[in-house]
Short mmCIF file of C-alpha atoms and ligand atoms in Angstrom, two decimals:
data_model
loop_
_atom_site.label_atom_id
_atom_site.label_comp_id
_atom_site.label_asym_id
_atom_site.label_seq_id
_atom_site.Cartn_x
_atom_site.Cartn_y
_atom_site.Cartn_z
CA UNK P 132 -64.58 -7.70 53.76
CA UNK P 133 -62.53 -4.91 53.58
CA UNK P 134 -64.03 -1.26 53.02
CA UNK P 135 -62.62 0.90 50.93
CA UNK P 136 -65.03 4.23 51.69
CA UNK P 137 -63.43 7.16 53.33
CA UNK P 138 -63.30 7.22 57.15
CA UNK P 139 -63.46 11.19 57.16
CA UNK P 140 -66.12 12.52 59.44
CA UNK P 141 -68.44 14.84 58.52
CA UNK P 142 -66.57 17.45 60.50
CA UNK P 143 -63.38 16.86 58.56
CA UNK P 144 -65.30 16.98 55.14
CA UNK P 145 -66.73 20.37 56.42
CA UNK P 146 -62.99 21.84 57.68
CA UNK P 147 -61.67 20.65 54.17
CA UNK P 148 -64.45 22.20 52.15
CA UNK P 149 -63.48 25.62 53.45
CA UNK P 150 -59.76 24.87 53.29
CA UNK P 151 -60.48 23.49 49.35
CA UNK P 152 -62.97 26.66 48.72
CA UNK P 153 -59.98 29.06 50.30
CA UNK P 154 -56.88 26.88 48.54
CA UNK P 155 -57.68 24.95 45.48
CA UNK P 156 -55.76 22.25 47.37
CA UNK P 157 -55.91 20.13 50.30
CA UNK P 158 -54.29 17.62 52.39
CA UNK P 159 -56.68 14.98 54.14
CA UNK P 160 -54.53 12.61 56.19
CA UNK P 161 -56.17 9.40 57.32
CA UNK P 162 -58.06 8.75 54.25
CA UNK P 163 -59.43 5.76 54.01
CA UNK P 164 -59.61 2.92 57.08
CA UNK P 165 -55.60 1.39 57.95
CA UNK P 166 -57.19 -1.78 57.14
CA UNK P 167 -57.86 -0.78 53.50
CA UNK P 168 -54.79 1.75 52.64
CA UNK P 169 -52.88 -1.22 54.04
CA UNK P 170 -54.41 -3.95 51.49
CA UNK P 171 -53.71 -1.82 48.39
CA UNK P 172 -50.45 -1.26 49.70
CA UNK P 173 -50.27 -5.16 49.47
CA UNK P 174 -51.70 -5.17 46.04
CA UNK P 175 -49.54 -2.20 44.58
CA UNK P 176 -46.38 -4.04 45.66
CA UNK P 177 -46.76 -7.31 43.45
CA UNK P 178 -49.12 -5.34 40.58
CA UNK P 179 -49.16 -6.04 36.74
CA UNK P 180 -47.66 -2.80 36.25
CA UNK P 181 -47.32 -1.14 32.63
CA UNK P 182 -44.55 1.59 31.81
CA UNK P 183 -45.90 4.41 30.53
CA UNK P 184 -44.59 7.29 28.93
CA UNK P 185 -45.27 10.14 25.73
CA UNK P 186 -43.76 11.13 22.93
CA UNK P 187 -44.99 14.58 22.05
CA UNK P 188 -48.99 14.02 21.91
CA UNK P 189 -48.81 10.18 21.55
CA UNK P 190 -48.67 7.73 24.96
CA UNK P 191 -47.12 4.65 25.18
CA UNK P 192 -48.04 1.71 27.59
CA UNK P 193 -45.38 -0.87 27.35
CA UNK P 194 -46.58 -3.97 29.20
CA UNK P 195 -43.97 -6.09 31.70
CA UNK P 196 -43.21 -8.65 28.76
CA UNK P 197 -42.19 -5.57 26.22
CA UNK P 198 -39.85 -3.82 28.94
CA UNK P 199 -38.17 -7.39 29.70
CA UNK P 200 -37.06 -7.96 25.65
CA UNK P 201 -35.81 -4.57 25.40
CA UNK P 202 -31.73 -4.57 24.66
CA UNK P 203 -29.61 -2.35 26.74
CA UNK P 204 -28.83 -0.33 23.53
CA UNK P 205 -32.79 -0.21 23.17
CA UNK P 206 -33.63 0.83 26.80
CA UNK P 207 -31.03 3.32 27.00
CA UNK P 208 -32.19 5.24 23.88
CA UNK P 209 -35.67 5.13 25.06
CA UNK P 210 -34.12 6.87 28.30
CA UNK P 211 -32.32 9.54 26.04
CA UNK P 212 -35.46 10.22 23.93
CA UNK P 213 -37.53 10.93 27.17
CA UNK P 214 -34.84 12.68 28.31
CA UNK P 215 -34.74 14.82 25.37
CA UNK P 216 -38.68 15.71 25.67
CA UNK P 217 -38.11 16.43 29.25
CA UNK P 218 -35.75 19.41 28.27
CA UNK P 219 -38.06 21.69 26.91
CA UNK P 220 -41.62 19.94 26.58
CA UNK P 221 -44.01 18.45 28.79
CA UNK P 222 -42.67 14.43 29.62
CA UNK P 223 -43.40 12.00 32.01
CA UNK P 224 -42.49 8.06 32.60
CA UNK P 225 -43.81 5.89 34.98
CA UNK P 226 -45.64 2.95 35.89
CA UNK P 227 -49.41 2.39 35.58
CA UNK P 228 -52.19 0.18 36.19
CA UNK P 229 -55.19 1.74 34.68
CA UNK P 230 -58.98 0.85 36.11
CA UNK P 231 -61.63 0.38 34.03
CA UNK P 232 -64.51 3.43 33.81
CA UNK P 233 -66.78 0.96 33.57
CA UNK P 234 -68.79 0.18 36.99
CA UNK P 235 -69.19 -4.05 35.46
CA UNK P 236 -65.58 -4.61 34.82
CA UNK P 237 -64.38 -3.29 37.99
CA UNK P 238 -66.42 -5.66 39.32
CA UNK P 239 -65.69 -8.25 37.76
CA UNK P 240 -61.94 -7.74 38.23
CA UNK P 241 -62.42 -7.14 41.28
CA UNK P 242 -58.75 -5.65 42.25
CA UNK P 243 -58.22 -3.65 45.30
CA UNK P 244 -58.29 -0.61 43.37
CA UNK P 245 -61.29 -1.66 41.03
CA UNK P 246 -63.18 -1.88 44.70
CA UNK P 247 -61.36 1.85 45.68
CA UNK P 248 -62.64 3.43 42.58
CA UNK P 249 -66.22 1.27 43.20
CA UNK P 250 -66.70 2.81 46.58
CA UNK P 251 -65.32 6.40 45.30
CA UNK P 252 -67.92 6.19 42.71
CA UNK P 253 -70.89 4.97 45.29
CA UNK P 254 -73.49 7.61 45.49
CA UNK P 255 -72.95 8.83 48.99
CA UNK P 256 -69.43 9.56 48.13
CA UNK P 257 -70.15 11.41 45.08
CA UNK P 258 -72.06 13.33 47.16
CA UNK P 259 -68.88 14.28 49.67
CA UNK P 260 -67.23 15.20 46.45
CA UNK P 261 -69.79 17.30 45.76
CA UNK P 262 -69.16 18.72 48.57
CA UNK P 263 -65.84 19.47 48.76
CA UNK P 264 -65.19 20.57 45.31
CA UNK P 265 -68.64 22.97 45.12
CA UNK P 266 -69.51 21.36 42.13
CA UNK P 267 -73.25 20.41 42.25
CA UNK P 268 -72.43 18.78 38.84
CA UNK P 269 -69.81 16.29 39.67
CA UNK P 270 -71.04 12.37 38.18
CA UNK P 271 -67.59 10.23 37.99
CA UNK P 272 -64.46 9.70 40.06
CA UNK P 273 -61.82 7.97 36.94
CA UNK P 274 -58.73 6.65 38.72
CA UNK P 275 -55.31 4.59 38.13
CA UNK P 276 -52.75 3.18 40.21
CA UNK P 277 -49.13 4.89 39.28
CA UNK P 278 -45.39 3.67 40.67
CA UNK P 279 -42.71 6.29 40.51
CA UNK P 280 -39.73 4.31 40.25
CA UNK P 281 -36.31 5.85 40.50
CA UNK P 282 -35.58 8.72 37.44
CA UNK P 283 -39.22 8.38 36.44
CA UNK P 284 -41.16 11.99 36.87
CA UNK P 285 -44.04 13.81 35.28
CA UNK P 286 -43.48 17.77 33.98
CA UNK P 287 -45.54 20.67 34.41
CA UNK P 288 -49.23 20.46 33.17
CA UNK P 289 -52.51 22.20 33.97
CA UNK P 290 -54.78 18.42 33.87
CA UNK P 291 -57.17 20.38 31.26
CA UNK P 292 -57.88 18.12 28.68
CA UNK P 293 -60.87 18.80 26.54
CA UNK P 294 -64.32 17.03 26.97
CA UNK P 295 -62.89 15.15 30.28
CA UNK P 296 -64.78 17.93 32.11
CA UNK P 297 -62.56 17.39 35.21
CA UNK P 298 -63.09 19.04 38.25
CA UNK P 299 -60.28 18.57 40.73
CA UNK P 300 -57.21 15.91 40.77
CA UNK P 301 -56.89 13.87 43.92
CA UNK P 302 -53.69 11.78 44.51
CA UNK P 303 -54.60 8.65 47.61
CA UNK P 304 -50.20 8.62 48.43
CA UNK P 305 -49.31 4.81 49.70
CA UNK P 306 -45.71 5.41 50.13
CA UNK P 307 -44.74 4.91 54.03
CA UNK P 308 -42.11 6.79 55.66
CA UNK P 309 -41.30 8.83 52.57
CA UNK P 310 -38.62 11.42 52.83
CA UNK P 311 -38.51 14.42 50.70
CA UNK P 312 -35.18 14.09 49.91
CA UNK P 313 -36.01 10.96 47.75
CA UNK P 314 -37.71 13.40 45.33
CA UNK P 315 -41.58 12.64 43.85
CA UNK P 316 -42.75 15.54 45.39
CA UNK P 317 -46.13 16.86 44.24
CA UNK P 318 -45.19 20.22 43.23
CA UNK P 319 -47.74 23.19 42.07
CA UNK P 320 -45.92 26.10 40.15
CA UNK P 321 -47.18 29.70 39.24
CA UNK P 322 -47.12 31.24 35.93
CA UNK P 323 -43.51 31.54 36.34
CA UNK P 324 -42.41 28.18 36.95
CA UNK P 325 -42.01 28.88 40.56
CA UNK P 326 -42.81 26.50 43.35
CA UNK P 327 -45.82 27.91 45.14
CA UNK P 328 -45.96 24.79 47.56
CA UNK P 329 -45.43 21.01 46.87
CA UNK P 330 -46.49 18.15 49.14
CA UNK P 331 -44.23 14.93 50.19
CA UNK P 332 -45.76 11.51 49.65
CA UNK P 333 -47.17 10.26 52.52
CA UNK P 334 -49.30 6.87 53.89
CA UNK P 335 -53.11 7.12 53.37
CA UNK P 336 -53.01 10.54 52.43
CA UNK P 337 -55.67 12.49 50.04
CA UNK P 338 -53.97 15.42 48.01
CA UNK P 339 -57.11 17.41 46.43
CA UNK P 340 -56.95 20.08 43.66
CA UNK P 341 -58.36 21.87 41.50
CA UNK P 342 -58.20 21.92 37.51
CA UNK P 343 -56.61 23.72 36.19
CA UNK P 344 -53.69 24.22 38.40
CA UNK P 345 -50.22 24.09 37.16
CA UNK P 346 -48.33 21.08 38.64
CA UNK P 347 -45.94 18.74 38.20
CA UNK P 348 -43.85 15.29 40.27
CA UNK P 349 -40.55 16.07 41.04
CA UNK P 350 -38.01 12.83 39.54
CA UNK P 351 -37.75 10.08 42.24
CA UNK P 352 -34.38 10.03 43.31
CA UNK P 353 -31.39 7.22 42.69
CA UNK P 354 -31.39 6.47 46.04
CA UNK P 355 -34.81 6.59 47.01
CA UNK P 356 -34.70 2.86 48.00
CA UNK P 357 -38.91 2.40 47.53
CA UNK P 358 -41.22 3.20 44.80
CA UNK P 359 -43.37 5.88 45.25
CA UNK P 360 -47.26 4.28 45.26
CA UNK P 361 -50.36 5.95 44.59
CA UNK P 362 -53.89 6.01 43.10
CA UNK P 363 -54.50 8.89 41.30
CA UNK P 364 -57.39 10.51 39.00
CA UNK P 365 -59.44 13.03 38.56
CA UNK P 366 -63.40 13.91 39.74
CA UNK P 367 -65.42 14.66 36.91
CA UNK P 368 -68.74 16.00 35.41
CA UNK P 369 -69.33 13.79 32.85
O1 AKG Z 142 -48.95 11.62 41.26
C1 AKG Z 142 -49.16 12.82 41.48
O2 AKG Z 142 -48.87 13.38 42.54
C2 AKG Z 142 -49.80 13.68 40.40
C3 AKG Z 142 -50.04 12.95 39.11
C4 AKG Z 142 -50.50 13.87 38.04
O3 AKG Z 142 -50.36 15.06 38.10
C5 AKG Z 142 -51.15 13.32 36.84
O4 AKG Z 142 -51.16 12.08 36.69
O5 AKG Z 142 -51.65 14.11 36.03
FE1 FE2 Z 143 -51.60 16.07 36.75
#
């Protein structure tokens, strides 16, 4: 049975806890065992993925059957109304399979990443997020699988939404031998808009960060010839 805990040692959890503490942000490659990065990698590849995407406040999830009947004409001025938002406002389109916060339908659906956000949620590794993020009063890790196709991207936010009571973001990357180039880079911005660092999808890595921290994900290129795979969600209070 594959295990989807994380294989840090206690060592690494202690380096990245001063390095989060210092940063806001961290890097921890070699997240979880090969065996179990490797089967969601499997799973993320042939998923029921939904596309989803906002118009001002309001979010759409269109499932696989929707996207299929859509008419050129249709699809191409959904593209030109996301385009639009993207000029000014805050946009993003993408691909999503959402997990369930409940601890009984994970189980019973029992996906790969129902049993990641299981073991993320067990007690002893609430208590390494505890850890990490210095928050004695973290109680829920919330998570969803996302695939960046090419032209689909996310714009700047902060991840403060009220009452979610999130502590940090974390971003598990499942994209092998990603190059920069091909865009979907994790970017954090100051007030400014300017790129204070950004980091390149990788395999099996952890991004960590806090909330609020301006970010955003750079558009996947044209030519980027895989999509770009992750889980991603945020550690929570309550
Ligand atoms: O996929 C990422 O790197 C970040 C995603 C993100 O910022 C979000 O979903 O709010
Ligand atoms: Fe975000």
């Amino acid at each position: 049975m594959t295990d989807f805990h994380p294989a840090s040692s206690p060592n690494q959890i202690a380096d990245a806890t001063q390095a989060f503490a210092r940063d806001g942000r961290i890097r921890i490659p070699g997240f979880l065992q090969r065996e179990a990065a490797e089967a969601l990698h499997t799973f993320l590849q042939d998923a029921p993925w939904w596309r989803t995407f906002n118009q001002g406040e309001r979010t759409w999830d269109l499932g696989p059957e929707s996207i299929e009947v859509l008419t050129l004409e249709q699809a191409g001025k959904l593209e030109q109304a996301i385009h639009q938002g993207a000029r000014k406002g805050f946009q993003y389109v993408y691909e999503t399979v959402r997990v369930s916060e409940q601890s009984s339908e994970r189980s019973e659906r029992g996906f790969p990443i129902d049993r990641l956000l299981e073991a993320m949620n067990s007690a002893p590794v609430l208590a390494v997020w505890r850890e990490l993020t210095g928050d004695p009063d973290v109680a829920l890790v919330d998570g969803q699988a996302t695939r960046y196709l090419p032209g689909h991207f996310l714009t700047r936010h902060d991840d403060d939404v009220e009452g979610k009571n999130r502590v940090a973001a974390y971003v598990l990357n499942l994209s092998p031998e990603w190059r920069p180039e091909w865009g979907g880079l994790l970017q954090f911005h100051d007030a400014t808009g300017e790129v204070t660092g950004a980091m390149v999808p990788g395999f099996n890595v952890l991004n960590l960060f806090r909330v609020p921290q301006s970010h955003s994900v750079s558009i996947v290129a044209p030519f980027a010839p895989a999509p770009r795979y992750s889980i991603t969600g945020w550690i929570r209070r309550g």
